[in-house]
Coordinates of C-alpha atoms in Angstrom, one line a residue:
Chain A
X1 CA 109.6 115.4 102.4
X2 CA 109.9 115.2 98.3
X3 CA 113.3 116.3 96.5
X4 CA 113.0 118.5 93.7
X5 CA 113.1 116.1 90.3
X6 CA 116.0 117.3 88.2
X7 CA 115.5 119.4 85.2
X8 CA 116.9 120.3 81.7
X9 CA 116.3 122.8 79.3
X10 CA 114.7 122.4 76.3
X11 CA 114.9 124.7 72.9
X12 CA 111.3 125.4 71.2
X13 CA 110.4 128.4 68.6
X14 CA 109.9 131.8 70.2
X15 CA 106.6 131.9 68.3
X16 CA 105.3 128.4 69.4
X17 CA 106.0 129.5 73.1
X18 CA 103.9 132.7 73.0
X19 CA 101.1 130.5 71.1
X20 CA 101.5 128.1 74.2
X21 CA 101.7 131.1 76.7
X22 CA 98.5 132.3 75.8
X23 CA 96.5 129.3 76.4
X24 CA 98.5 128.2 79.7
X25 CA 96.1 130.1 82.1
X26 CA 93.0 128.9 80.2
X27 CA 94.2 124.8 80.3
X28 CA 94.4 125.5 84.1
X29 CA 98.3 125.3 84.5
X30 CA 100.8 127.6 86.0
X31 CA 103.8 128.0 83.5
X32 CA 104.4 127.0 80.0
X33 CA 107.0 124.4 81.6
X34 CA 104.4 122.7 83.4
X35 CA 102.0 122.6 80.3
X36 CA 104.7 121.7 78.2
X37 CA 105.9 118.8 80.6
X38 CA 101.9 118.0 80.7
X39 CA 101.1 117.3 77.0
X40 CA 104.9 115.9 76.2
X41 CA 103.8 112.9 78.8
X42 CA 100.5 113.0 77.2
X43 CA 101.9 112.1 73.9
X44 CA 104.5 109.7 74.7
X45 CA 101.9 107.5 76.7
X46 CA 99.8 107.6 74.4
X47 CA 102.4 106.7 71.5
X48 CA 104.0 104.2 74.3
X49 CA 100.6 102.2 74.5
X50 CA 100.3 101.7 70.6
X51 CA 102.1 98.9 70.9
X52 CA 100.5 96.2 70.6
X53 CA 100.8 93.0 73.1
X54 CA 101.4 89.4 71.1
X55 CA 99.7 86.5 72.5
X56 CA 99.9 83.4 70.0
X57 CA 96.2 82.0 69.2
X58 CA 97.8 78.6 71.2
X59 CA 98.4 80.4 74.5
X60 CA 95.2 82.4 74.7
X61 CA 93.2 79.1 73.4
X62 CA 94.8 77.4 76.9
X63 CA 94.0 80.5 78.9
X64 CA 90.3 80.3 77.5
X65 CA 90.1 76.5 78.6
X66 CA 91.5 77.5 82.2
X67 CA 88.8 80.0 82.8
X68 CA 86.0 77.7 81.2
X69 CA 87.2 74.8 83.7
X70 CA 87.4 77.8 86.7
X71 CA 83.9 78.4 85.4
X72 CA 84.7 82.2 84.6
X73 CA 83.2 81.2 80.7
X74 CA 80.4 79.2 79.7
Chain B
X1 CA 89.7 97.9 74.4
X2 CA 90.7 97.1 78.0
X3 CA 93.7 99.0 79.4
X4 CA 97.1 98.3 77.3
X5 CA 99.9 97.2 80.2
X6 CA 101.8 100.1 82.0
X7 CA 104.8 100.9 80.0
X8 CA 103.4 99.2 76.6
X9 CA 104.0 95.3 77.3
X10 CA 102.7 93.0 79.8
X11 CA 105.9 91.5 81.1
X12 CA 106.4 87.7 81.3
X13 CA 109.2 86.4 83.3
X14 CA 108.7 82.6 83.0
X15 CA 111.2 80.5 82.1
X16 CA 110.7 78.2 79.7
X17 CA 110.4 74.6 80.5
X18 CA 114.1 72.8 79.5
X19 CA 115.7 75.7 80.7
X20 CA 113.9 75.5 84.7
X21 CA 115.2 71.8 84.4
X22 CA 118.4 72.6 83.6
X23 CA 118.7 75.4 86.3
X24 CA 117.3 73.1 89.2
X25 CA 119.9 70.5 88.2
X26 CA 122.5 73.2 88.4
X27 CA 121.4 74.6 91.7
X28 CA 124.2 74.2 93.7
X29 CA 126.3 76.3 91.1
X30 CA 124.5 79.3 92.1
X31 CA 124.9 81.7 95.3
X32 CA 122.1 80.8 97.4
X33 CA 120.1 83.8 99.2
X34 CA 117.1 83.5 101.1
X35 CA 113.8 85.4 100.5
X36 CA 111.1 85.9 102.9
X37 CA 107.3 85.5 101.8
X38 CA 106.2 89.2 100.7
X39 CA 109.3 89.5 98.2
X40 CA 108.5 85.8 96.8
X41 CA 105.0 87.1 95.8
X42 CA 106.7 90.3 94.5
X43 CA 108.8 88.0 92.0
X44 CA 105.6 86.2 91.6
X45 CA 103.8 89.4 90.7
X46 CA 106.6 90.6 88.5
X47 CA 107.0 87.4 86.6
X48 CA 102.8 87.3 85.8
X49 CA 103.1 91.1 84.5
X50 CA 101.4 92.1 87.7
X51 CA 104.1 94.7 88.1
X52 CA 104.7 95.9 84.1
X53 CA 107.3 97.1 83.3
X54 CA 109.2 95.8 85.9
X55 CA 111.0 92.9 85.2
X56 CA 113.1 92.7 88.2
X57 CA 113.8 94.5 91.4
X58 CA 114.9 97.8 91.1
X59 CA 118.7 99.3 90.6
X60 CA 119.6 102.4 92.5
X61 CA 118.6 104.6 89.3
X62 CA 115.2 103.8 89.4
X63 CA 114.8 103.7 93.4
X64 CA 115.8 107.0 93.8
X65 CA 113.6 108.1 91.1
X66 CA 110.7 106.3 92.7
X67 CA 111.7 107.9 96.2
X68 CA 112.1 111.9 94.8
X69 CA 109.6 111.7 92.1
X70 CA 107.0 109.0 92.1
X71 CA 108.6 107.4 88.4
X72 CA 111.0 105.3 87.1
X73 CA 113.9 106.8 85.7
X74 CA 112.1 106.5 82.5
X75 CA 109.5 108.7 83.6
X76 CA 106.5 106.2 84.1
X77 CA 104.5 106.1 86.8
X78 CA 105.8 104.5 89.9
X79 CA 105.1 105.1 93.3
X80 CA 106.2 101.8 95.6
X81 CA 109.5 100.5 95.6
X82 CA 110.0 97.2 94.8
X83 CA 113.4 96.4 95.8
X84 CA 114.7 93.2 97.5
X85 CA 117.0 93.7 100.5
X86 CA 119.9 91.4 101.9
X87 CA 121.8 91.3 105.0
X88 CA 125.3 91.1 103.7
X89 CA 125.6 89.9 99.8
X90 CA 127.3 86.4 99.2
X91 CA 127.9 87.5 95.4
X92 CA 128.7 90.0 93.3
X93 CA 127.5 92.7 90.8
X94 CA 127.0 90.4 87.4
X95 CA 126.5 86.9 89.0
X96 CA 123.3 84.9 89.0
X97 CA 121.8 84.1 91.8
X98 CA 119.3 81.7 92.9
X99 CA 116.5 83.2 95.2
X100 CA 114.6 80.7 97.9
X101 CA 111.7 80.4 99.8
X102 CA 112.1 78.4 102.3
X103 CA 113.5 75.2 100.6
X104 CA 111.7 76.4 97.5
X105 CA 114.0 77.7 94.5
X106 CA 111.9 80.7 93.6
X107 CA 113.9 82.5 90.9
X108 CA 116.7 83.1 89.1
X109 CA 118.2 86.6 89.5
X110 CA 120.9 88.5 87.2
X111 CA 122.4 90.9 89.7
X112 CA 122.9 93.8 87.7
X113 CA 123.7 96.3 91.2
X114 CA 124.6 95.7 94.8
X115 CA 123.4 98.8 96.8
X116 CA 123.4 101.0 100.1
X117 CA 120.1 102.7 101.1
X118 CA 118.8 105.2 104.2
X119 CA 116.1 103.6 105.4
X120 CA 114.7 106.7 107.2
X121 CA 115.1 108.3 103.8
X122 CA 112.4 105.2 102.7
X123 CA 110.1 105.3 105.3
X124 CA 109.6 109.3 104.8
X125 CA 109.4 109.2 101.6
X126 CA 107.2 106.2 100.6
X127 CA 105.1 106.3 104.2
X128 CA 105.3 110.0 105.1
X129 CA 106.8 109.2 108.7
X130 CA 109.6 107.3 110.1
X131 CA 107.3 106.4 113.6
X132 CA 108.4 102.8 113.8
X133 CA 104.8 102.0 115.0
X134 CA 103.7 102.3 111.4
X135 CA 103.7 98.4 109.5
X136 CA 105.3 100.1 106.8
X137 CA 108.0 101.6 108.3
X138 CA 108.6 98.7 110.9
X139 CA 109.5 96.3 107.8
X140 CA 111.7 98.8 106.1
X141 CA 113.8 99.2 109.7
X142 CA 113.7 95.2 109.7
X143 CA 115.3 95.3 106.2
X144 CA 118.8 94.2 105.2
X145 CA 121.5 96.7 105.0
X146 CA 122.1 96.4 101.2
X147 CA 119.4 96.3 98.1
X148 CA 120.0 94.1 95.1
X149 CA 119.0 95.4 91.7
X150 CA 118.3 93.4 88.6
X151 CA 116.0 90.9 86.1
X152 CA 114.0 87.9 87.6
X153 CA 113.0 84.7 85.8
X154 CA 110.3 82.7 87.7
X155 CA 111.2 79.1 88.5
X156 CA 108.5 77.9 91.1
X157 CA 105.0 79.1 92.1
X158 CA 104.8 79.4 96.0
X159 CA 102.1 77.2 96.7
X160 CA 98.7 78.7 96.7
X161 CA 95.7 77.4 98.6
X162 CA 93.7 79.7 96.6
X163 CA 94.9 78.7 92.9
X164 CA 91.2 78.7 91.5
X165 CA 90.5 82.0 92.3
X166 CA 94.0 84.0 91.3
X167 CA 93.4 84.8 87.6
X168 CA 97.1 86.4 86.4
X169 CA 96.9 89.6 83.7
X170 CA 96.8 87.4 80.8
X171 CA 94.1 85.7 82.2
X172 CA 91.9 88.9 83.5
X173 CA 92.6 90.3 80.0
X174 CA 91.2 87.2 77.9
X175 CA 88.5 86.9 80.4
X176 CA 87.3 91.0 79.7
X177 CA 88.0 90.6 75.9
X178 CA 85.4 87.2 75.8
X179 CA 83.1 88.8 78.1
X180 CA 83.0 91.9 75.4
X181 CA 83.7 94.4 78.1
X182 CA 85.5 97.3 77.1
X183 CA 85.6 99.2 80.1
X184 CA 85.9 97.8 83.2
X185 CA 86.3 99.2 87.0
X186 CA 88.4 97.5 89.5
X187 CA 87.7 97.4 92.7
X188 CA 90.7 96.0 95.5
X189 CA 89.3 95.1 99.0
X190 CA 90.6 93.3 102.2
X191 CA 87.2 92.9 103.7
X192 CA 84.0 90.9 103.7
X193 CA 81.7 93.1 102.0
X194 CA 79.0 95.5 103.6
X195 CA 76.5 97.5 102.5
X196 CA 78.9 100.5 102.0
X197 CA 81.3 98.5 99.7
X198 CA 78.5 97.2 97.4
X199 CA 76.9 100.8 97.0
X200 CA 80.3 101.9 96.0
X201 CA 81.1 99.2 93.6
X202 CA 77.4 99.2 91.8
X203 CA 77.3 103.1 91.5
X204 CA 80.4 102.7 89.8
X205 CA 79.3 99.9 87.6
X206 CA 76.7 101.9 86.6
X207 CA 78.9 103.7 84.1
X208 CA 81.2 101.1 82.6
X209 CA 80.6 97.4 81.0
X210 CA 82.1 95.2 83.9
X211 CA 83.0 95.3 87.6
X212 CA 86.3 93.4 88.7
X213 CA 86.3 92.7 92.5
X214 CA 90.0 91.7 93.3
X215 CA 90.1 90.8 96.9
X216 CA 94.1 90.8 97.8
X217 CA 95.0 87.7 99.4
X218 CA 98.3 87.5 101.6
X219 CA 99.8 88.1 105.1
X220 CA 97.3 89.5 107.2
X221 CA 97.2 91.1 111.0
X222 CA 95.4 89.9 113.7
X223 CA 91.6 90.4 113.8
X224 CA 91.4 90.8 110.0
X225 CA 89.0 88.4 107.8
X226 CA 90.7 84.8 106.7
X227 CA 91.3 84.9 102.8
X228 CA 88.6 81.9 102.4
X229 CA 85.8 84.1 104.2
X230 CA 86.2 87.3 101.9
X231 CA 86.4 84.7 99.0
X232 CA 83.2 82.7 100.2
X233 CA 81.5 86.2 101.3
X234 CA 82.1 87.5 97.6
X235 CA 80.7 84.8 96.4
X236 CA 77.5 84.9 98.1
X237 CA 77.2 88.0 97.9
X238 CA 77.6 87.7 93.7
X239 CA 75.2 85.1 93.6
X240 CA 72.3 87.1 94.8
X241 CA 72.8 90.6 94.4
X242 CA 75.4 90.8 91.2
X243 CA 74.6 90.9 87.6
X244 CA 76.0 87.5 86.4
X245 CA 77.1 89.3 82.8
X246 CA 78.7 92.4 84.2
X247 CA 80.6 91.5 87.5
X248 CA 83.4 89.0 88.0
X249 CA 85.3 87.8 91.2
X250 CA 89.6 87.3 91.2
X251 CA 92.1 87.3 93.5
X252 CA 95.7 88.6 93.5
X253 CA 98.5 87.8 95.9
X254 CA 100.0 91.0 97.2
X255 CA 101.7 92.4 100.3
X256 CA 100.2 95.3 101.6
X257 CA 102.8 98.2 102.3
X258 CA 100.0 100.5 104.2
X259 CA 101.5 103.3 102.1
X260 CA 98.4 105.3 101.3
X261 CA 98.3 107.7 98.6
X262 CA 101.4 106.1 97.0
X263 CA 99.9 103.0 97.3
X264 CA 96.9 103.6 95.8
X265 CA 98.8 104.6 92.4
X266 CA 100.3 101.2 92.8
X267 CA 97.2 99.7 93.3
X268 CA 95.7 101.1 89.9
X269 CA 98.7 100.2 87.8
X270 CA 98.2 96.7 89.2
X271 CA 95.0 96.5 87.9
X272 CA 96.1 98.7 84.4
X273 CA 98.0 95.7 84.0
X274 CA 95.2 93.3 84.4
X275 CA 93.1 95.0 82.3
X276 CA 91.2 97.3 83.9
X277 CA 90.3 100.7 82.4
X278 CA 88.8 102.3 85.9
X279 CA 90.0 102.1 89.5
X280 CA 87.7 102.8 92.5
X281 CA 89.8 104.9 95.2
X282 CA 88.5 104.3 98.5
X283 CA 88.2 106.5 101.5
X284 CA 91.8 106.3 103.2
X285 CA 93.0 103.8 100.7
X286 CA 95.6 101.5 101.8
X287 CA 96.1 103.5 105.1
X288 CA 96.5 102.9 108.5
X289 CA 96.0 104.6 111.6
X290 CA 95.8 108.1 110.9
X291 CA 99.1 108.7 108.9
X292 CA 96.9 109.9 105.8
X293 CA 93.7 111.9 105.6
X294 CA 91.0 110.0 104.5
X295 CA 91.1 111.8 100.8
X296 CA 94.5 112.4 100.6
X297 CA 95.1 109.6 97.6
X298 CA 92.4 111.4 95.7
X299 CA 94.5 114.3 95.5
X300 CA 97.7 112.5 94.3
X301 CA 95.8 111.2 91.0
X302 CA 96.4 114.6 90.0
X303 CA 99.7 114.4 89.6
X304 CA 99.6 111.6 87.1
X305 CA 97.6 112.6 83.9
X306 CA 99.6 109.6 82.3
X307 CA 98.8 106.9 84.7
X308 CA 96.3 105.2 82.1
X309 CA 93.9 104.3 84.1
X310 CA 91.2 106.3 85.3
X311 CA 90.4 106.6 89.0
X312 CA 86.7 106.3 90.2
X313 CA 86.4 108.8 93.1
X314 CA 83.4 107.5 95.1
X315 CA 82.6 109.1 98.1
X316 CA 81.9 106.7 101.2
X317 CA 78.5 105.4 101.2
X318 CA 76.2 105.2 104.3
X319 CA 72.5 104.3 105.3
X320 CA 69.9 107.5 105.8
X321 CA 67.0 106.7 108.2
X322 CA 65.6 109.2 106.3
X323 CA 66.4 108.7 102.7
X324 CA 65.7 105.1 103.6
X325 CA 68.7 103.5 101.8
X326 CA 72.5 104.1 100.8
X327 CA 73.7 106.9 100.1
X328 CA 76.9 109.5 100.5
X329 CA 77.1 113.0 102.0
X330 CA 76.7 114.4 98.0
X331 CA 73.5 113.6 97.2
X332 CA 71.9 113.0 100.7
X333 CA 70.6 116.1 102.4
X334 CA 69.9 115.3 105.9
X335 CA 72.0 116.1 109.1
X336 CA 74.4 113.9 110.8
X337 CA 71.5 112.5 113.2
X338 CA 69.9 110.2 110.2
X339 CA 72.9 108.5 109.6
X340 CA 74.5 105.2 110.0
X341 CA 78.0 104.8 109.4
X342 CA 78.8 101.4 108.5
X343 CA 82.5 100.9 109.9
X344 CA 84.2 97.7 109.5
X345 CA 84.9 97.4 112.9
X346 CA 81.7 97.7 114.2
X347 CA 80.8 94.9 112.5
X348 CA 83.6 92.6 113.3
X349 CA 82.9 93.5 117.0
X350 CA 79.0 92.4 116.2
X351 CA 79.9 89.4 114.3
X352 CA 82.4 88.9 117.4
X353 CA 79.5 89.1 119.6
X354 CA 77.1 86.7 117.7
X355 CA 75.2 89.5 116.8
X356 CA 73.3 89.6 113.4
X357 CA 74.3 93.3 112.1
X358 CA 70.8 94.9 110.4
X359 CA 70.3 94.3 106.6
X360 CA 71.5 97.9 106.0
X361 CA 74.9 97.1 107.1
X362 CA 75.5 93.9 105.7
X363 CA 73.9 91.3 103.5
X364 CA 72.2 88.1 105.4
X365 CA 73.8 85.3 102.7
X366 CA 77.4 87.4 103.4
X367 CA 76.5 87.1 107.7
X368 CA 75.5 83.5 106.9
X369 CA 78.9 82.5 105.4
X370 CA 80.9 84.3 108.0
X371 CA 78.8 82.9 111.1
X372 CA 79.7 79.3 109.2
X373 CA 83.1 79.7 109.9
X374 CA 84.2 78.8 113.6
X375 CA 86.7 81.8 113.3
X376 CA 86.5 84.1 110.6
X377 CA 88.9 85.9 112.1
X378 CA 92.8 86.0 111.8
X379 CA 94.3 84.8 115.4

């Protein structure tokens, strides 16, 4: 049985709330809370994924050598 | 562009050579903790980023959050608790300890927290049952009474008879980039391929640049195919039936939990870290017995719009005598009387009896490989 996640309240302008409320149903959500949670998760995920991974050229070349030696690359 | 690692950055927890030498020369100064094979494999997966963003074993905040919310405490999707259990700690919070598999020092761990947990709660939340007949539950019930959370640093890899085939996320990412693949679908397997698998894989490949077959190697149940049989069988399939420039094969070591839907999400995260953009979610994915509905895993993906890898739900394939080919329930208009379902169990029985399966079940080249082994199954 899944336990309920803990929730906190966040204040947003009433006008924004009303605009979201109009879109909730057509977007396939049951409540403004659910819709806002979804949008914020999407935004955060895309921001977090913008961080670039860092490989040095030397490291990358070593990896390519191994991949060639194993027959993965020509 | 291949997938960004889960949490944004690929974790690498491997100590530099000089540090490694120093730690090993000071081994006797650290509390020594024996770990089992599966935990040592988890350490390798943490260290090489297969479990990014984990840098070590879960502390209680993350453990509770994973059980209750299927997310880490920072809200990132995470469904399987990656934990280290001990019977009775011979160390304290704040200590650095060395983790040994048999006589091999596998990792140094910085102990952040030692905590207790409820095995029944763990089982019911992760496996949806506390039935001790479930292999995952049985394992939890045999775990030590304490969990230890904290970051690890890899000191030594376990011996790996399949090192040639084991690619790490850093390597798969470079490989996909060099192959020019921007969209990659990953397929997880523990079996020798039959026509049903091939159909599902090729149906998925139709929509992306590359197919990444990623068999899980590791501890097996009696009657499972041996690791080398799976690899050789796939090599034969690749040689004769797969386009060289759009399919590749590499293995990953991992201990199956048999947690069904939750584990399907975990498998997807592992492949996201390896660079895959898509993941094939099978029928009864990571299931065992009848603890989970055949398509229950598909539904769980709806709860993770922020997973960062796209699940591909492709129905089970079967041979239709009327269609004269492999089809699935959505595209075949014919009745059940024309359908031949390809069951792994049935194929195993045929192979054990020395009977060659028909070509619409298993490619003859694959069968040749399997029969070339004196005993292809785990005893």
